[in-house]
Amino acid sequence: MLRNIHYKREIGNCFNLYEKFTHVPHPGDWPNIEKLVRHVFGEQYELGLDYIQLLYQIPTQILPVLCLVAKENQSGKTTFADFMNRLFAENSVIISNESFQTEFNGSYATKLVVSIDEGKIHNDKYVDKIKKLATDDTILLRKMRTDHKKIDFFAKFIILSNRERDFINITDEDVRFWVRKLKKITDFDPNFLDHLTAEIPAFLDFLCHRELSTKKQHRAWFPPEILNTAALDTLKKETRSAVCNELILGILEHMQKYELDKFYATASDLKELLFSGNSRVERTSIMRSLRDELKISALINKRFTNWRGVNAPGNPYLFEYDQLMNIS
C-alpha cells in the first residue's frame, strides 16, 4: 500500500513495492524550503504547499501534472525535482524524455514522483501517454527480459523544460496540467540542496500540523480554474494551428477597423476576407478550426450583414470582440 505514514513492508501475503519513507518529522525551522516553494509557486504558494502536503499525506490522490519551465539555467526547476528526490528518496526519480518514451517503465512504475527532465513532448502518442498515466491507478510493469505484470500505479509527474512556449501540445480541454514559469535565481548557493535536506524533518512537522488551504473539488483535487497561469495560456496559444491564430488576429483586426463589438461571417466569408491569397487554406479547414479549436458553432439559416455590408441568408458564425481578445 502506498503510504508515507504508517508504512508496512508486507500486507497480507503481498510484498509492498513502495519503499519506506525515511524522514521523521521534528519541530524546527525551514527557511530554505520556504524560499524554494515561494520561488517555484509564487502567488500560488499555498497551493504549492497543498501539492506537497498531499504527496506526503495522501499519496494515492491524483494530482495535476506540474510543469516547471524557464529559458534560463539556474531557475530552480531542477533543484525542486532534486528536493523531491531528497524528500521521497527511493520513491522519487528523475528520468529523461527518451526514457519516458520507451516501452519499458521499470525505472518509474513503482515511484510516487516522476520528474521528466528537459521535456519536449510533441508526439501526440506520448502526450496521450502522460495524460493517461496521470489519472490511471494501475500500470503494466514492463522490464527487459521479465514477464509483464499489472501493479498499482499512483505516480505524479513533473515536467522540467527550457522550452516555455512549446514543450508539449495541449488544448483548452486539457485540465491535467499546472504550468509555472520560473525566474532565474540570482543568489545561487552551491550548498542549497544540502540546506533543504537538513530542513526536511522540520518541514514535515509543519505539514503534519497544517490545514490544507483547499478541499477536493476535482478528480485531481484542484479545480482547473485555480491552477490557471499566464504560462499555461501561452502554451495553449502556441498549440493552436496557424489557421486558428490567423483567424483570431484577422477577425480582431477587421472588428477594430470598423469598431465592431460583434461580427457575423460564414466560413466562405472568412476564406475570402482572410485567406483569399492562400490556396492551402480551404473552407473546410476554417470550419474545422472554428469547431475544434475555438468551439464556435454556426448559426443555421440566419439573415446577417456580411463583411461586404450585404444583408444575406446563410449559416454564419458569431464573433464577439471581448471574447476574442481574451483568447488572443
Tab-separated table of C-alpha atoms in Angstrom:
chain	number	residue	atom	x	y	z
A	1	MET	CA	0.000	0.000	0.000
A	2	LEU	CA	1.277	3.459	-0.945
A	3	ARG	CA	1.903	5.142	2.406
A	4	ASN	CA	4.452	7.579	3.760
A	5	ILE	CA	2.866	7.371	7.208
A	6	HIS	CA	2.131	4.033	8.968
A	7	TYR	CA	4.109	2.156	6.340
A	8	LYS	CA	4.008	-1.666	6.077
A	9	ARG	CA	6.510	-3.707	4.070
A	10	GLU	CA	4.158	-6.686	3.853
A	11	ILE	CA	0.392	-6.504	3.570
A	12	GLY	CA	-1.205	-9.918	3.948
A	13	ASN	CA	0.879	-12.155	1.709
A	14	CYS	CA	1.842	-9.306	-0.635
A	15	PHE	CA	5.209	-7.539	-0.775
A	16	ASN	CA	4.977	-3.734	-0.857
A	17	LEU	CA	6.818	-2.347	-3.906
A	18	TYR	CA	6.657	1.141	-2.420
A	19	GLU	CA	9.722	1.934	-0.306
A	20	LYS	CA	9.603	3.055	3.314
A	21	PHE	CA	9.557	6.812	3.885
A	22	THR	CA	12.876	7.655	5.522
A	23	HIS	CA	12.284	11.001	7.263
A	24	VAL	CA	10.843	11.588	10.737
A	25	PRO	CA	9.034	14.900	11.473
A	26	HIS	CA	10.692	17.085	14.091
A	27	PRO	CA	9.937	20.686	15.145
A	28	GLY	CA	12.242	23.299	13.694
A	29	ASP	CA	12.699	25.997	11.087
A	30	TRP	CA	12.724	25.539	7.314
A	31	PRO	CA	13.621	28.923	5.743
A	32	ASN	CA	15.362	27.437	2.700
A	33	ILE	CA	12.456	25.136	1.818
A	34	GLU	CA	10.090	28.076	2.190
A	35	LYS	CA	12.322	30.099	-0.136
A	36	LEU	CA	12.241	27.336	-2.752
A	37	VAL	CA	8.487	26.763	-2.542
A	38	ARG	CA	7.806	30.512	-2.790
A	39	HIS	CA	10.135	30.758	-5.777
A	40	VAL	CA	8.510	27.834	-7.619
A	41	PHE	CA	4.861	28.560	-6.849
A	42	GLY	CA	4.895	32.360	-6.462
A	43	GLU	CA	1.407	33.763	-5.966
A	44	GLN	CA	0.168	30.153	-5.759
A	45	TYR	CA	2.359	29.459	-2.708
A	46	GLU	CA	-0.430	27.966	-0.584
A	47	LEU	CA	-1.443	25.703	-3.467
A	48	GLY	CA	2.170	24.608	-3.743
A	49	LEU	CA	2.187	23.678	-0.086
A	50	ASP	CA	-1.067	21.772	-0.617
A	51	TYR	CA	0.536	19.889	-3.517
A	52	ILE	CA	3.499	18.749	-1.420
A	53	GLN	CA	1.306	18.019	1.600
A	54	LEU	CA	-0.987	15.819	-0.475
A	55	LEU	CA	2.019	13.942	-1.837
A	56	TYR	CA	3.103	13.264	1.730
A	57	GLN	CA	-0.215	12.632	3.474
A	58	ILE	CA	-2.452	11.265	0.699
A	59	PRO	CA	-0.008	9.829	-1.860
A	60	THR	CA	-2.753	7.922	-3.711
A	61	GLN	CA	-4.586	11.155	-4.547
A	62	ILE	CA	-4.456	12.046	-8.261
A	63	LEU	CA	-2.737	15.398	-8.798
A	64	PRO	CA	-2.159	17.596	-11.864
A	65	VAL	CA	0.961	17.287	-13.995
A	66	LEU	CA	3.228	20.014	-12.630
A	67	CYS	CA	5.239	21.709	-15.393
A	68	LEU	CA	8.181	23.942	-14.434
A	69	VAL	CA	9.516	25.961	-17.362
A	70	ALA	CA	12.241	28.562	-17.777
A	71	LYS	CA	14.540	29.579	-20.629
A	72	GLU	CA	17.413	30.377	-18.290
A	73	ASN	CA	19.514	27.958	-16.323
A	74	GLN	CA	19.626	28.250	-12.524
A	75	SER	CA	15.866	28.839	-12.408
A	76	GLY	CA	15.232	26.310	-9.639
A	77	LYS	CA	13.252	23.748	-11.642
A	78	THR	CA	15.883	21.010	-11.358
A	79	THR	CA	16.503	21.968	-7.736
A	80	PHE	CA	12.816	21.375	-6.998
A	81	ALA	CA	12.999	17.917	-8.638
A	82	ASP	CA	16.158	17.180	-6.645
A	83	PHE	CA	14.343	18.265	-3.481
A	84	MET	CA	11.505	15.851	-4.300
A	85	ASN	CA	14.136	13.135	-4.624
A	86	ARG	CA	15.586	14.008	-1.228
A	87	LEU	CA	12.113	14.203	0.330
A	88	PHE	CA	10.697	10.958	-1.073
A	89	ALA	CA	14.033	9.165	-1.538
A	90	GLU	CA	13.601	5.792	-3.297
A	91	ASN	CA	10.023	6.699	-4.210
A	92	SER	CA	11.090	9.583	-6.450
A	93	VAL	CA	13.077	9.578	-9.683
A	94	ILE	CA	14.272	11.929	-12.410
A	95	ILE	CA	14.192	10.399	-15.899
A	96	SER	CA	14.981	11.690	-19.360
A	97	ASN	CA	12.382	12.345	-22.010
A	98	GLU	CA	13.871	9.477	-24.012
A	99	SER	CA	13.453	7.066	-21.092
A	100	PHE	CA	9.803	8.044	-20.725
A	101	GLN	CA	9.146	7.395	-24.381
A	102	THR	CA	10.450	3.808	-24.386
A	103	GLU	CA	8.119	0.870	-23.791
A	104	PHE	CA	9.985	-0.129	-20.615
A	105	ASN	CA	8.807	1.599	-17.433
A	106	GLY	CA	10.661	-0.189	-14.667
A	107	SER	CA	12.537	2.994	-13.773
A	108	TYR	CA	9.360	4.800	-12.706
A	109	ALA	CA	6.390	2.416	-12.492
A	110	THR	CA	6.686	1.976	-8.708
A	111	LYS	CA	7.533	5.612	-7.892
A	112	LEU	CA	5.425	8.361	-6.355
A	113	VAL	CA	7.140	11.347	-8.007
A	114	VAL	CA	8.448	11.113	-11.576
A	115	SER	CA	10.286	14.153	-12.932
A	116	ILE	CA	10.897	14.245	-16.688
A	117	ASP	CA	13.969	16.390	-17.289
A	118	GLU	CA	14.320	18.653	-20.317
A	119	GLY	CA	10.919	17.538	-21.503
A	120	LYS	CA	9.746	18.334	-25.031
A	121	ILE	CA	6.882	16.003	-25.811
A	122	HIS	CA	5.480	16.880	-29.223
A	123	ASN	CA	4.459	13.445	-30.401
A	124	ASP	CA	0.731	13.120	-29.724
A	125	LYS	CA	1.276	9.482	-28.775
A	126	TYR	CA	3.388	10.478	-25.779
A	127	VAL	CA	1.202	13.454	-24.894
A	128	ASP	CA	-1.684	11.000	-24.635
A	129	LYS	CA	0.543	8.644	-22.653
A	130	ILE	CA	1.316	11.199	-19.949
A	131	LYS	CA	-2.333	12.288	-19.781
A	132	LYS	CA	-3.421	8.691	-19.310
A	133	LEU	CA	-0.775	7.849	-16.732
A	134	ALA	CA	-1.597	10.987	-14.757
A	135	THR	CA	-5.017	9.545	-13.919
A	136	ASP	CA	-4.510	5.767	-14.126
A	137	ASP	CA	-4.398	3.725	-10.914
A	138	THR	CA	-2.757	0.653	-12.464
A	139	ILE	CA	0.083	0.120	-14.917
A	140	LEU	CA	1.565	-2.848	-16.736
A	141	LEU	CA	5.077	-3.096	-15.322
A	142	ARG	CA	7.429	-3.653	-18.252
A	143	LYS	CA	11.034	-4.590	-17.592
A	144	MET	CA	13.544	-6.037	-20.015
A	145	ARG	CA	13.728	-9.828	-20.016
A	146	THR	CA	10.944	-10.236	-17.444
A	147	ASP	CA	7.255	-11.026	-17.680
A	148	HIS	CA	4.945	-8.018	-17.668
A	149	LYS	CA	2.577	-7.710	-14.720
A	150	LYS	CA	-0.127	-5.285	-13.651
A	151	ILE	CA	0.578	-3.271	-10.491
A	152	ASP	CA	-0.975	-0.343	-8.658
A	153	PHE	CA	0.207	2.992	-10.030
A	154	PHE	CA	-0.028	6.403	-8.388
A	155	ALA	CA	2.876	8.381	-9.872
A	156	LYS	CA	2.699	12.159	-10.021
A	157	PHE	CA	4.530	13.696	-12.969
A	158	ILE	CA	6.677	16.826	-13.001
A	159	ILE	CA	7.905	18.090	-16.391
A	160	LEU	CA	11.022	20.265	-16.447
A	161	SER	CA	11.746	22.179	-19.634
A	162	ASN	CA	13.697	25.108	-21.064
A	163	ARG	CA	11.058	25.486	-23.764
A	164	GLU	CA	8.455	27.802	-22.248
A	165	ARG	CA	6.133	28.001	-25.234
A	166	ASP	CA	6.106	24.611	-26.929
A	167	PHE	CA	7.324	21.782	-24.700
A	168	ILE	CA	4.003	19.972	-25.062
A	169	ASN	CA	0.881	20.267	-27.198
A	170	ILE	CA	-2.218	20.871	-25.102
A	171	THR	CA	-5.660	22.312	-25.777
A	172	ASP	CA	-8.248	24.209	-23.773
A	173	GLU	CA	-9.810	20.882	-22.783
A	174	ASP	CA	-6.622	19.610	-21.141
A	175	VAL	CA	-7.138	20.185	-17.422
A	176	ARG	CA	-4.335	17.935	-16.195
A	177	PHE	CA	-1.512	20.489	-16.453
A	178	TRP	CA	-0.282	23.078	-13.930
A	179	VAL	CA	2.327	25.251	-15.648
A	180	ARG	CA	4.654	27.502	-13.662
A	181	LYS	CA	7.183	29.802	-15.373
A	182	LEU	CA	10.192	30.320	-13.117
A	183	LYS	CA	12.556	33.266	-12.899
A	184	LYS	CA	16.303	32.948	-12.705
A	185	ILE	CA	17.738	32.643	-9.199
A	186	THR	CA	20.211	35.476	-8.678
A	187	ASP	CA	21.682	34.471	-5.305
A	188	PHE	CA	22.849	30.970	-6.215
A	189	ASP	CA	24.065	28.855	-3.281
A	190	PRO	CA	26.018	25.687	-4.243
A	191	ASN	CA	25.055	24.106	-0.911
A	192	PHE	CA	21.362	24.932	-1.201
A	193	LEU	CA	20.218	21.329	-1.723
A	194	ASP	CA	22.042	20.235	1.420
A	195	HIS	CA	20.323	23.022	3.362
A	196	LEU	CA	16.965	21.845	2.007
A	197	THR	CA	17.666	18.263	3.022
A	198	ALA	CA	18.593	19.270	6.557
A	199	GLU	CA	15.258	21.098	6.937
A	200	ILE	CA	13.033	18.196	5.789
A	201	PRO	CA	12.133	16.960	9.327
A	202	ALA	CA	11.028	20.476	10.340
A	203	PHE	CA	9.080	20.921	7.109
A	204	LEU	CA	7.281	17.615	7.628
A	205	ASP	CA	6.400	18.636	11.182
A	206	PHE	CA	4.874	21.808	9.751
A	207	LEU	CA	2.861	19.812	7.197
A	208	CYS	CA	1.620	17.446	9.918
A	209	HIS	CA	0.046	20.395	11.749
A	210	ARG	CA	-1.027	22.412	8.691
A	211	GLU	CA	-4.598	22.508	7.426
A	212	LEU	CA	-4.897	22.256	3.652
A	213	SER	CA	-5.913	25.551	2.030
A	214	THR	CA	-8.136	23.700	-0.456
A	215	LYS	CA	-10.694	20.925	-0.354
A	216	LYS	CA	-11.074	18.265	-3.006
A	217	GLN	CA	-13.152	19.742	-5.838
A	218	HIS	CA	-11.874	17.736	-8.794
A	219	ARG	CA	-10.593	14.289	-9.657
A	220	ALA	CA	-7.079	15.776	-9.456
A	221	TRP	CA	-8.038	17.597	-6.216
A	222	PHE	CA	-7.599	21.168	-7.518
A	223	PRO	CA	-10.299	22.646	-9.776
A	224	PRO	CA	-8.577	23.586	-13.061
A	225	GLU	CA	-9.557	27.253	-12.854
A	226	ILE	CA	-7.470	27.918	-9.738
A	227	LEU	CA	-4.371	26.442	-11.401
A	228	ASN	CA	-4.597	28.661	-14.474
A	229	THR	CA	-1.464	30.706	-15.131
A	230	ALA	CA	-0.166	33.016	-17.845
A	231	ALA	CA	2.357	30.304	-18.729
A	232	LEU	CA	-0.477	27.820	-19.333
A	233	ASP	CA	-2.332	30.326	-21.526
A	234	THR	CA	0.840	30.886	-23.567
A	235	LEU	CA	1.258	27.150	-24.040
A	236	LYS	CA	-2.327	26.739	-25.242
A	237	LYS	CA	-1.917	29.587	-27.741
A	238	GLU	CA	1.253	28.043	-29.154
A	239	THR	CA	-0.571	24.728	-29.579
A	240	ARG	CA	-3.193	26.286	-31.840
A	241	SER	CA	-2.926	25.735	-35.556
A	242	ALA	CA	-1.673	28.517	-37.823
A	243	VAL	CA	-5.162	28.762	-39.322
A	244	CYS	CA	-6.683	29.312	-35.882
A	245	ASN	CA	-4.215	32.038	-34.971
A	246	GLU	CA	-4.725	33.798	-38.293
A	247	LEU	CA	-8.487	33.627	-37.843
A	248	ILE	CA	-8.320	35.243	-34.404
A	249	LEU	CA	-5.922	38.004	-35.435
A	250	GLY	CA	-7.624	38.668	-38.764
A	251	ILE	CA	-11.134	38.892	-37.301
A	252	LEU	CA	-9.911	41.153	-34.490
A	253	GLU	CA	-8.212	43.476	-36.983
A	254	HIS	CA	-11.408	43.659	-39.046
A	255	MET	CA	-13.527	44.394	-35.965
A	256	GLN	CA	-11.094	47.036	-34.722
A	257	LYS	CA	-11.000	48.689	-38.137
A	258	TYR	CA	-14.785	49.043	-38.255
A	259	GLU	CA	-15.261	49.402	-34.466
A	260	LEU	CA	-17.461	46.324	-34.199
A	261	ASP	CA	-18.480	44.612	-30.951
A	262	LYS	CA	-19.964	41.677	-32.850
A	263	PHE	CA	-19.238	40.236	-36.263
A	264	TYR	CA	-21.058	37.592	-38.317
A	265	ALA	CA	-19.275	35.626	-41.041
A	266	THR	CA	-19.621	32.293	-42.795
A	267	ALA	CA	-16.638	30.063	-43.475
A	268	SER	CA	-16.768	31.214	-47.102
A	269	ASP	CA	-16.704	34.846	-45.958
A	270	LEU	CA	-13.653	34.193	-43.806
A	271	LYS	CA	-11.907	32.387	-46.656
A	272	GLU	CA	-12.478	35.387	-48.934
A	273	LEU	CA	-11.721	38.007	-46.276
A	274	LEU	CA	-8.626	36.481	-44.680
A	275	PHE	CA	-7.258	33.719	-46.919
A	276	SER	CA	-8.092	34.733	-50.481
A	277	GLY	CA	-4.423	34.620	-51.467
A	278	ASN	CA	-3.673	31.357	-49.669
A	279	SER	CA	-4.740	28.322	-51.662
A	280	ARG	CA	-3.577	25.966	-48.911
A	281	VAL	CA	-6.290	27.151	-46.515
A	282	GLU	CA	-9.606	25.701	-47.553
A	283	ARG	CA	-13.102	26.401	-46.320
A	284	THR	CA	-13.181	23.010	-44.597
A	285	SER	CA	-10.015	23.759	-42.603
A	286	ILE	CA	-11.566	27.044	-41.443
A	287	MET	CA	-14.714	25.220	-40.330
A	288	ARG	CA	-12.617	22.588	-38.553
A	289	SER	CA	-10.624	25.215	-36.674
A	290	LEU	CA	-13.763	27.095	-35.631
A	291	ARG	CA	-15.408	23.890	-34.435
A	292	ASP	CA	-12.499	22.049	-32.827
A	293	GLU	CA	-10.232	24.834	-31.580
A	294	LEU	CA	-12.448	27.834	-30.936
A	295	LYS	CA	-15.553	25.775	-30.107
A	296	ILE	CA	-17.828	28.020	-32.163
A	297	SER	CA	-20.892	26.572	-33.881
A	298	ALA	CA	-22.540	28.026	-36.968
A	299	LEU	CA	-25.969	29.632	-36.678
A	300	ILE	CA	-28.369	27.892	-39.047
A	301	ASN	CA	-30.462	29.791	-41.616
A	302	LYS	CA	-29.875	33.270	-40.211
A	303	ARG	CA	-30.010	36.573	-42.059
A	304	PHE	CA	-26.987	38.702	-41.268
A	305	THR	CA	-24.920	41.555	-42.622
A	306	ASN	CA	-21.738	40.119	-44.117
A	307	TRP	CA	-18.300	41.755	-44.266
A	308	ARG	CA	-19.224	43.454	-47.545
A	309	GLY	CA	-22.173	45.130	-45.846
A	310	VAL	CA	-24.766	43.000	-47.668
A	311	ASN	CA	-27.732	41.540	-45.775
A	312	ALA	CA	-27.919	37.885	-46.763
A	313	PRO	CA	-29.132	34.488	-45.528
A	314	GLY	CA	-26.667	31.809	-44.523
A	315	ASN	CA	-25.044	29.815	-41.729
A	316	PRO	CA	-22.752	32.396	-40.125
A	317	TYR	CA	-20.555	32.229	-37.046
A	318	LEU	CA	-20.885	34.909	-34.392
A	319	PHE	CA	-17.670	36.513	-33.126
A	320	GLU	CA	-17.652	38.784	-30.090
A	321	TYR	CA	-14.782	41.217	-29.681
A	322	ASP	CA	-14.239	40.845	-25.929
A	323	GLN	CA	-14.257	37.054	-26.146
A	324	LEU	CA	-11.679	37.013	-28.947
A	325	MET	CA	-9.467	39.481	-27.088
A	326	ASN	CA	-9.470	37.198	-24.058
A	327	ILE	CA	-8.071	34.269	-26.059
A	328	SER	CA	-5.810	36.205	-28.432
